[in-house]
Amino acid sequence: MKTKIEFIDSLSDNKYIAEAAKVINDGGLVAFPTETVYGLGANALDEEAVKKIFIAKGRPQDNPLIVHISCKEQLNKYVKTIPEIATKLIKKFWPGPLTIIFEKKSVIPNITSANLQTIGIRMPNNKVALKLIEESGVPIAAPSANISGKPSTTEMERCIEDFDGRIDYILGSDKSDIGLESTIIDITSNPPCILRPGGITLEMLREIQSDIYIDKAIMVKDNEDFKPKAPGMKYRHYAPKAKVKVVEGDLEKVVEKINEMLHNYIDEKLKVGIMATDETIKFYENNLVVSLGSRRNLASVAQNLFETLRKFDDIGVDIIISEGFDEKDMGIAIMNRLRKACGFDIIKI
Ligand code: TXA
Ligand code: MG
């Protein structure tokens, strides 16, 4: 398949948005930017089109998709009820990186929701995404635009890497601001439960309702006692080709441990990449060391995380060692992605 690839600087490049919207209307696939990560979109109401998403990504059929809308008023068409808590969340956080799980109306095909009776809906805060949804006139089902299992994409070049020749259109724009996928909150249960941490933090959500909690299963390795409530959270995810190791604990000791591991791996003739922070980068005795950003600015760490994993794959390192982060604010979402990226191979010191 020939993939049309266009980069747009501003909304005045309307021609390309119109082209991409037509692809959506014709049942095709379009990768497009959002503020969280790039999405791989199809008409959420078109079963055949949605099927193509699963094929292009190599995505398991039991993993439901998030439906993206361009204005709050559209929500009524797709969900059975809008509880008061949802109204509050929408008022405060939409458009933005918050996906809300509702009971779905039957107009949403079962393939989109992977046979669940619920559906995750989000209004993204990205002008290109909103315009694309609006122009196409349909809700857009979009998982992250990456081959299943790999780190999500935050730049157009990475969508090209994963999907050139596999989808109809790649509509590129700036890199994603947030860099991690949306927070998912299930409001069909009481109290509401966070199924995936993201840019809207637990602390922010608790300002709306204090008993909101995080699904514990997502922070531990999948096992019989703890099954994650979001089907997608049970799969191997965010994994580069290199093996990932995460070292957590007192920062000084973490640096010491990483240097020790580094020397051992180098003795074994392995190529090692280190994910450090502004505060620690100077302490590493390695030439392949990247700072994810400052520990005082976890938003920058989040923004750089997936791209850094992918860059180390470009260089062809065998092992990526990352420092851990405190699990508060954005640190929860960052650690959730890191834990999955390393397959829970965490060294606590
Ligand atoms: O930021 C994002 O949310 C990005 C952009 C493109 O919007 N999308 C995204 O989609 O991350 P995806 O498909 O990569 O992740 C969706 C996650 C999966 O873990 C899936 O299992 C979960 O959401 N999910 C979707 N619908 C659900 C439902 N009805 N109940 C529980 N979990 C659901
Ligand atoms: Mg994904």
Short mmCIF file of C-alpha atoms and ligand atoms in Angstrom, two decimals:
data_model
loop_
_atom_site.label_atom_id
_atom_site.label_comp_id
_atom_site.label_asym_id
_atom_site.label_seq_id
_atom_site.Cartn_x
_atom_site.Cartn_y
_atom_site.Cartn_z
CA MET A 1 0.00 0.00 0.00
CA LYS A 2 1.25 3.51 -0.79
CA THR A 3 1.11 5.73 2.28
CA LYS A 4 0.58 9.43 1.70
CA ILE A 5 2.74 11.42 4.11
CA GLU A 6 2.15 15.11 4.78
CA PHE A 7 3.48 17.42 7.45
CA ILE A 8 1.40 20.43 8.41
CA ASP A 9 2.69 23.52 10.13
CA SER A 10 -0.57 25.22 10.82
CA LEU A 11 -4.27 24.81 10.33
CA SER A 12 -4.05 26.92 7.20
CA ASP A 13 -2.71 23.77 5.50
CA ASN A 14 -6.35 22.76 5.40
CA LYS A 15 -5.99 20.80 2.21
CA TYR A 16 -4.18 17.96 3.94
CA ILE A 17 -6.64 17.76 6.81
CA ALA A 18 -9.46 17.55 4.25
CA GLU A 19 -7.61 14.76 2.42
CA ALA A 20 -7.05 12.83 5.64
CA ALA A 21 -10.69 13.31 6.66
CA LYS A 22 -11.75 11.86 3.32
CA VAL A 23 -9.56 8.80 3.97
CA ILE A 24 -11.35 8.33 7.31
CA ASN A 25 -14.72 8.65 5.57
CA ASP A 26 -13.72 6.14 2.94
CA GLY A 27 -12.88 3.54 5.61
CA GLY A 28 -9.09 4.05 5.59
CA LEU A 29 -6.46 4.56 8.29
CA VAL A 30 -4.80 7.87 9.22
CA ALA A 31 -2.00 8.41 11.74
CA PHE A 32 -2.39 11.84 13.30
CA PRO A 33 -0.90 13.92 16.12
CA THR A 34 -2.46 14.34 19.55
CA GLU A 35 -1.07 16.06 22.63
CA THR A 36 -0.36 12.70 24.30
CA VAL A 37 1.09 10.46 21.56
CA TYR A 38 0.31 10.01 17.86
CA GLY A 39 -2.89 8.08 17.14
CA LEU A 40 -3.80 5.56 14.42
CA GLY A 41 -7.32 6.54 13.47
CA ALA A 42 -10.31 5.05 11.69
CA ASN A 43 -14.04 5.79 11.67
CA ALA A 44 -15.14 4.34 15.04
CA LEU A 45 -18.57 3.50 13.62
CA ASP A 46 -17.25 1.52 10.64
CA GLU A 47 -16.50 -2.11 11.56
CA GLU A 48 -14.41 -2.82 8.49
CA ALA A 49 -12.29 0.28 9.03
CA VAL A 50 -11.72 -0.52 12.71
CA LYS A 51 -10.69 -4.07 11.78
CA LYS A 52 -7.85 -2.58 9.74
CA ILE A 53 -6.44 -0.87 12.85
CA PHE A 54 -6.03 -4.21 14.61
CA ILE A 55 -4.30 -5.67 11.56
CA ALA A 56 -1.96 -2.72 10.92
CA LYS A 57 -0.82 -2.66 14.56
CA GLY A 58 -0.81 -6.40 15.14
CA ARG A 59 -3.10 -5.65 18.08
CA PRO A 60 -4.87 -8.41 20.04
CA GLN A 61 -8.63 -8.42 19.27
CA ASP A 62 -9.58 -8.27 22.94
CA ASN A 63 -7.99 -4.86 23.43
CA PRO A 64 -10.60 -2.09 23.06
CA LEU A 65 -9.97 1.24 21.33
CA ILE A 66 -10.44 4.78 22.58
CA VAL A 67 -12.94 6.90 20.65
CA HIS A 68 -11.98 10.53 19.99
CA ILE A 69 -14.53 13.30 19.61
CA SER A 70 -14.13 16.97 18.72
CA CYS A 71 -16.84 18.57 20.85
CA LYS A 72 -18.42 17.72 24.18
CA GLU A 73 -21.94 17.72 22.74
CA GLN A 74 -21.15 14.61 20.63
CA LEU A 75 -20.82 12.49 23.74
CA ASN A 76 -24.59 11.93 24.10
CA LYS A 77 -24.71 10.09 20.81
CA TYR A 78 -22.33 7.37 21.96
CA VAL A 79 -22.90 6.80 25.67
CA LYS A 80 -25.97 5.70 27.66
CA THR A 81 -25.64 8.05 30.60
CA ILE A 82 -23.37 10.87 31.67
CA PRO A 83 -23.06 10.65 35.47
CA GLU A 84 -22.42 13.81 37.46
CA ILE A 85 -18.78 12.89 38.08
CA ALA A 86 -18.24 12.70 34.31
CA THR A 87 -19.74 16.13 33.81
CA LYS A 88 -17.31 17.53 36.38
CA LEU A 89 -14.30 15.77 34.85
CA ILE A 90 -15.22 16.90 31.36
CA LYS A 91 -15.69 20.49 32.47
CA LYS A 92 -12.28 20.54 34.07
CA PHE A 93 -10.15 18.34 31.81
CA TRP A 94 -11.58 18.28 28.25
CA PRO A 95 -10.14 18.88 25.80
CA GLY A 96 -7.17 17.10 27.30
CA PRO A 97 -5.35 13.87 28.16
CA LEU A 98 -8.21 12.18 30.02
CA THR A 99 -10.11 9.18 28.65
CA ILE A 100 -13.38 8.44 30.44
CA ILE A 101 -14.99 4.99 30.36
CA PHE A 102 -18.79 5.09 29.90
CA GLU A 103 -21.50 2.56 29.17
CA LYS A 104 -21.74 2.52 25.41
CA LYS A 105 -24.73 2.88 23.11
CA SER A 106 -25.15 0.19 20.45
CA VAL A 107 -24.15 2.59 17.67
CA ILE A 108 -20.54 1.88 18.75
CA PRO A 109 -19.73 -1.47 17.11
CA ASN A 110 -18.50 -4.32 19.28
CA ILE A 111 -15.20 -4.50 17.43
CA THR A 112 -14.37 -0.96 18.60
CA SER A 113 -15.03 -1.83 22.24
CA ALA A 114 -13.60 -5.37 21.90
CA ASN A 115 -17.03 -6.73 22.91
CA LEU A 116 -17.17 -4.76 26.15
CA GLN A 117 -20.35 -2.88 26.92
CA THR A 118 -18.27 0.13 27.89
CA ILE A 119 -16.30 2.59 25.77
CA GLY A 120 -13.42 4.94 26.46
CA ILE A 121 -13.96 8.43 25.07
CA ARG A 122 -11.58 11.37 24.88
CA MET A 123 -11.56 14.85 23.40
CA PRO A 124 -7.90 15.54 22.56
CA ASN A 125 -6.29 18.92 23.07
CA ASN A 126 -4.54 19.21 19.73
CA LYS A 127 -5.76 21.51 16.98
CA VAL A 128 -4.91 19.16 14.11
CA ALA A 129 -6.62 16.22 15.81
CA LEU A 130 -9.74 18.25 16.61
CA LYS A 131 -9.95 19.62 13.07
CA LEU A 132 -9.51 16.14 11.59
CA ILE A 133 -12.34 14.73 13.71
CA GLU A 134 -14.55 17.71 12.94
CA GLU A 135 -13.89 17.57 9.18
CA SER A 136 -14.51 13.85 8.99
CA GLY A 137 -17.81 14.26 10.84
CA VAL A 138 -17.44 10.92 12.65
CA PRO A 139 -15.87 9.84 15.95
CA ILE A 140 -12.35 8.51 15.40
CA ALA A 141 -11.22 5.29 17.08
CA ALA A 142 -7.49 5.57 17.67
CA PRO A 143 -5.00 3.53 19.61
CA SER A 144 -1.46 4.83 19.92
CA ALA A 145 0.23 4.83 16.50
CA ASN A 146 2.86 2.17 17.10
CA ILE A 147 3.25 -1.49 16.23
CA SER A 148 1.78 -3.38 19.21
CA GLY A 149 4.28 -3.86 22.00
CA LYS A 150 6.69 -1.11 20.90
CA PRO A 151 7.02 2.29 22.59
CA SER A 152 4.32 4.73 21.46
CA THR A 153 5.22 7.40 18.92
CA THR A 154 5.50 11.07 19.75
CA GLU A 155 6.86 12.26 16.39
CA MET A 156 5.79 11.90 12.78
CA GLU A 157 9.10 10.24 11.80
CA ARG A 158 8.32 7.36 14.17
CA CYS A 159 4.87 6.85 12.64
CA ILE A 160 6.59 6.60 9.27
CA GLU A 161 9.02 4.05 10.74
CA ASP A 162 6.18 1.86 12.02
CA PHE A 163 3.48 2.38 9.37
CA ASP A 164 4.87 3.48 6.02
CA GLY A 165 3.32 1.08 3.51
CA ARG A 166 0.79 -0.28 6.04
CA ILE A 167 -1.75 2.56 6.27
CA ASP A 168 -3.29 5.13 3.92
CA TYR A 169 -2.17 8.44 5.37
CA ILE A 170 0.27 9.91 7.88
CA LEU A 171 -0.68 13.42 8.88
CA GLY A 172 2.28 14.83 10.76
CA SER A 173 2.62 17.94 12.84
CA ASP A 174 4.64 18.94 15.90
CA LYS A 175 5.84 16.40 18.41
CA SER A 176 3.41 15.42 21.15
CA ASP A 177 3.55 17.77 24.15
CA ILE A 178 2.86 15.27 26.89
CA GLY A 179 4.59 12.20 25.49
CA LEU A 180 2.63 9.58 27.48
CA GLU A 181 -0.83 8.26 26.69
CA SER A 182 -3.94 9.71 28.33
CA THR A 183 -5.03 8.92 31.85
CA ILE A 184 -7.95 6.47 31.73
CA ILE A 185 -10.64 6.72 34.39
CA ASP A 186 -13.52 4.28 34.73
CA ILE A 187 -16.59 6.05 36.10
CA THR A 188 -18.89 3.05 35.63
CA SER A 189 -17.62 1.83 38.99
CA ASN A 190 -18.00 3.66 42.28
CA PRO A 191 -15.67 5.10 43.41
CA PRO A 192 -14.13 5.79 40.00
CA CYS A 193 -10.92 3.93 39.24
CA ILE A 194 -7.85 4.98 37.25
CA LEU A 195 -7.05 2.20 34.79
CA ARG A 196 -3.97 3.87 33.34
CA PRO A 197 -2.04 6.82 34.84
CA GLY A 198 -1.14 9.71 32.54
CA GLY A 199 -0.94 13.48 32.19
CA ILE A 200 -3.98 14.11 34.38
CA THR A 201 -2.58 12.93 37.68
CA LEU A 202 -4.22 11.16 40.63
CA GLU A 203 -3.68 14.31 42.67
CA MET A 204 -5.55 16.41 40.08
CA LEU A 205 -8.42 13.94 39.88
CA ARG A 206 -8.76 13.76 43.66
CA GLU A 207 -9.51 17.47 43.68
CA ILE A 208 -12.75 16.53 41.92
CA GLN A 209 -13.52 13.47 44.05
CA SER A 210 -11.30 12.44 46.94
CA ASP A 211 -11.89 8.67 46.84
CA ILE A 212 -10.73 8.13 43.25
CA TYR A 213 -8.10 5.36 43.30
CA ILE A 214 -5.62 3.66 40.99
CA ASP A 215 -6.10 0.06 39.83
CA LYS A 216 -3.31 -1.61 41.83
CA ALA A 217 -2.83 -4.36 39.27
CA ILE A 218 -1.21 -1.98 36.80
CA MET A 219 1.87 -1.45 38.96
CA VAL A 220 2.66 -5.13 39.45
CA LYS A 221 3.48 -7.97 37.14
CA ASP A 222 0.30 -9.58 35.81
CA ASN A 223 -0.68 -12.49 38.06
CA GLU A 224 -3.74 -14.42 39.17
CA ASP A 225 -4.59 -12.12 42.08
CA PHE A 226 -4.15 -8.91 40.16
CA LYS A 227 -5.73 -8.72 36.73
CA PRO A 228 -5.65 -5.19 35.31
CA LYS A 229 -9.10 -3.76 34.59
CA ALA A 230 -7.98 -2.25 31.25
CA PRO A 231 -7.45 -5.20 28.91
CA GLY A 232 -4.48 -3.51 27.22
CA MET A 233 -2.53 -3.14 30.44
CA LYS A 234 -1.88 -6.87 30.67
CA TYR A 235 0.17 -7.03 27.47
CA ARG A 236 3.91 -6.55 27.10
CA HIS A 237 4.18 -2.93 26.14
CA TYR A 238 6.46 0.04 25.49
CA ALA A 239 9.28 -2.41 24.83
CA PRO A 240 12.23 -1.42 22.67
CA LYS A 241 14.40 -4.11 21.05
CA ALA A 242 17.04 -3.64 23.74
CA LYS A 243 16.59 -5.20 27.17
CA VAL A 244 15.51 -2.56 29.71
CA LYS A 245 16.50 -2.47 33.40
CA VAL A 246 15.26 0.06 35.95
CA VAL A 247 17.13 0.90 39.14
CA GLU A 248 15.10 2.46 41.96
CA GLY A 249 16.01 3.83 45.37
CA ASP A 250 18.15 6.51 46.95
CA LEU A 251 19.52 8.53 44.04
CA GLU A 252 23.18 8.44 45.00
CA LYS A 253 23.04 4.66 45.38
CA VAL A 254 21.13 4.34 42.12
CA VAL A 255 23.94 6.11 40.26
CA GLU A 256 26.52 3.89 41.95
CA LYS A 257 24.59 0.74 41.08
CA ILE A 258 24.07 1.77 37.46
CA ASN A 259 27.81 2.46 37.05
CA GLU A 260 28.56 -0.95 38.53
CA MET A 261 26.10 -2.66 36.16
CA LEU A 262 27.56 -0.67 33.29
CA HIS A 263 31.06 -1.99 33.94
CA ASN A 264 29.82 -5.55 34.18
CA TYR A 265 27.95 -5.28 30.89
CA ILE A 266 30.91 -3.65 29.17
CA ASP A 267 33.08 -6.57 30.36
CA GLU A 268 30.56 -8.83 28.64
CA LYS A 269 31.07 -6.72 25.48
CA LEU A 270 27.50 -5.40 25.58
CA LYS A 271 26.52 -1.94 24.38
CA VAL A 272 24.71 -0.02 27.11
CA GLY A 273 22.51 3.10 26.99
CA ILE A 274 21.73 4.98 30.20
CA MET A 275 18.61 7.05 30.82
CA ALA A 276 19.71 9.63 33.39
CA THR A 277 18.41 12.99 34.55
CA ASP A 278 19.88 16.51 34.50
CA GLU A 279 20.87 16.04 38.13
CA THR A 280 22.82 12.82 37.56
CA ILE A 281 24.10 12.76 33.98
CA LYS A 282 27.58 13.97 34.90
CA PHE A 283 28.15 11.02 37.24
CA TYR A 284 28.00 8.33 34.57
CA GLU A 285 31.15 6.91 33.07
CA ASN A 286 29.53 6.11 29.73
CA ASN A 287 29.32 7.84 26.39
CA LEU A 288 25.79 6.60 25.65
CA VAL A 289 23.97 8.51 28.35
CA VAL A 290 20.91 10.68 27.78
CA SER A 291 19.15 12.96 30.24
CA LEU A 292 15.37 12.59 30.18
CA GLY A 293 15.13 16.02 31.83
CA SER A 294 15.16 17.43 35.31
CA ARG A 295 13.73 15.57 38.27
CA ARG A 296 12.08 18.86 39.16
CA ASN A 297 10.24 18.82 35.83
CA LEU A 298 8.73 15.38 35.39
CA ALA A 299 6.72 16.65 32.41
CA SER A 300 9.96 16.83 30.41
CA VAL A 301 10.92 13.33 31.54
CA ALA A 302 7.52 12.07 30.33
CA GLN A 303 7.88 13.89 27.03
CA ASN A 304 11.28 12.35 26.27
CA LEU A 305 10.74 8.83 27.53
CA PHE A 306 9.41 6.95 24.48
CA GLU A 307 11.60 8.84 22.03
CA THR A 308 14.72 8.04 24.06
CA LEU A 309 13.86 4.32 24.13
CA ARG A 310 13.47 4.41 20.35
CA LYS A 311 16.69 6.39 19.86
CA PHE A 312 18.68 3.79 21.80
CA ASP A 313 17.23 1.16 19.48
CA ASP A 314 18.44 3.21 16.49
CA ILE A 315 21.94 3.16 17.94
CA GLY A 316 21.59 -0.58 18.51
CA VAL A 317 22.33 -0.83 22.22
CA ASP A 318 21.86 -4.22 23.91
CA ILE A 319 20.78 -2.91 27.29
CA ILE A 320 19.05 0.29 28.42
CA ILE A 321 19.38 1.12 32.11
CA SER A 322 17.03 3.77 33.50
CA GLU A 323 16.88 5.53 36.83
CA GLY A 324 13.54 5.19 38.64
CA PHE A 325 11.29 8.08 39.73
CA ASP A 326 9.24 8.86 42.83
CA GLU A 327 5.68 7.69 42.40
CA LYS A 328 3.84 10.94 42.77
CA ASP A 329 2.30 13.33 40.24
CA MET A 330 3.57 12.44 36.74
CA GLY A 331 6.03 10.04 38.38
CA ILE A 332 3.24 7.44 38.63
CA ALA A 333 2.66 7.45 34.86
CA ILE A 334 6.39 7.46 34.10
CA MET A 335 7.04 4.49 36.41
CA ASN A 336 4.04 2.63 34.99
CA ARG A 337 5.55 2.87 31.48
CA LEU A 338 9.07 2.05 32.71
CA ARG A 339 7.88 -0.99 34.66
CA LYS A 340 6.20 -2.35 31.55
CA ALA A 341 9.13 -1.45 29.29
CA CYS A 342 11.47 -3.52 31.48
CA GLY A 343 8.98 -6.36 31.98
CA PHE A 344 9.12 -5.58 35.73
CA ASP A 345 12.87 -6.24 35.81
CA ILE A 346 13.44 -3.66 38.54
CA ILE A 347 16.42 -3.45 40.80
CA LYS A 348 15.53 -1.91 44.16
CA ILE A 349 18.41 -0.70 46.27
O1 TXA B 1 -3.50 9.16 24.76
C1 TXA B 1 -4.14 8.20 24.34
O2 TXA B 1 -5.05 7.67 25.00
C2 TXA B 1 -3.77 7.66 22.95
C3 TXA B 1 -4.12 8.76 21.93
C4 TXA B 1 -3.95 8.31 20.50
O3 TXA B 1 -5.39 9.26 22.18
N1 TXA B 1 -4.44 6.43 22.69
C5 TXA B 1 -4.11 5.27 23.32
O4 TXA B 1 -4.80 4.16 22.91
O5 TXA B 1 -3.24 5.20 24.15
P1 TXA B 1 -4.30 2.66 23.17
O6 TXA B 1 -5.24 1.84 22.34
O7 TXA B 1 -2.88 2.55 22.86
O8 TXA B 1 -4.60 2.40 24.66
C6 TXA B 1 -5.93 2.28 25.09
C7 TXA B 1 -6.00 1.59 26.43
C8 TXA B 1 -5.78 0.11 26.35
O9 TXA B 1 -4.99 -0.29 27.46
C9 TXA B 1 -7.20 -0.45 26.46
O10 TXA B 1 -7.22 -1.73 27.01
C10 TXA B 1 -7.85 0.57 27.36
O11 TXA B 1 -7.32 1.79 26.92
N2 TXA B 1 -9.32 0.64 27.16
C11 TXA B 1 -9.98 1.09 26.07
N3 TXA B 1 -11.30 0.96 26.21
C12 TXA B 1 -11.50 0.42 27.42
C13 TXA B 1 -12.67 0.01 28.17
N4 TXA B 1 -13.88 0.14 27.67
N5 TXA B 1 -12.48 -0.51 29.40
C14 TXA B 1 -11.22 -0.65 29.92
N6 TXA B 1 -10.10 -0.30 29.26
C15 TXA B 1 -10.23 0.22 28.04
MG MG B 2 -0.94 1.88 23.02
#
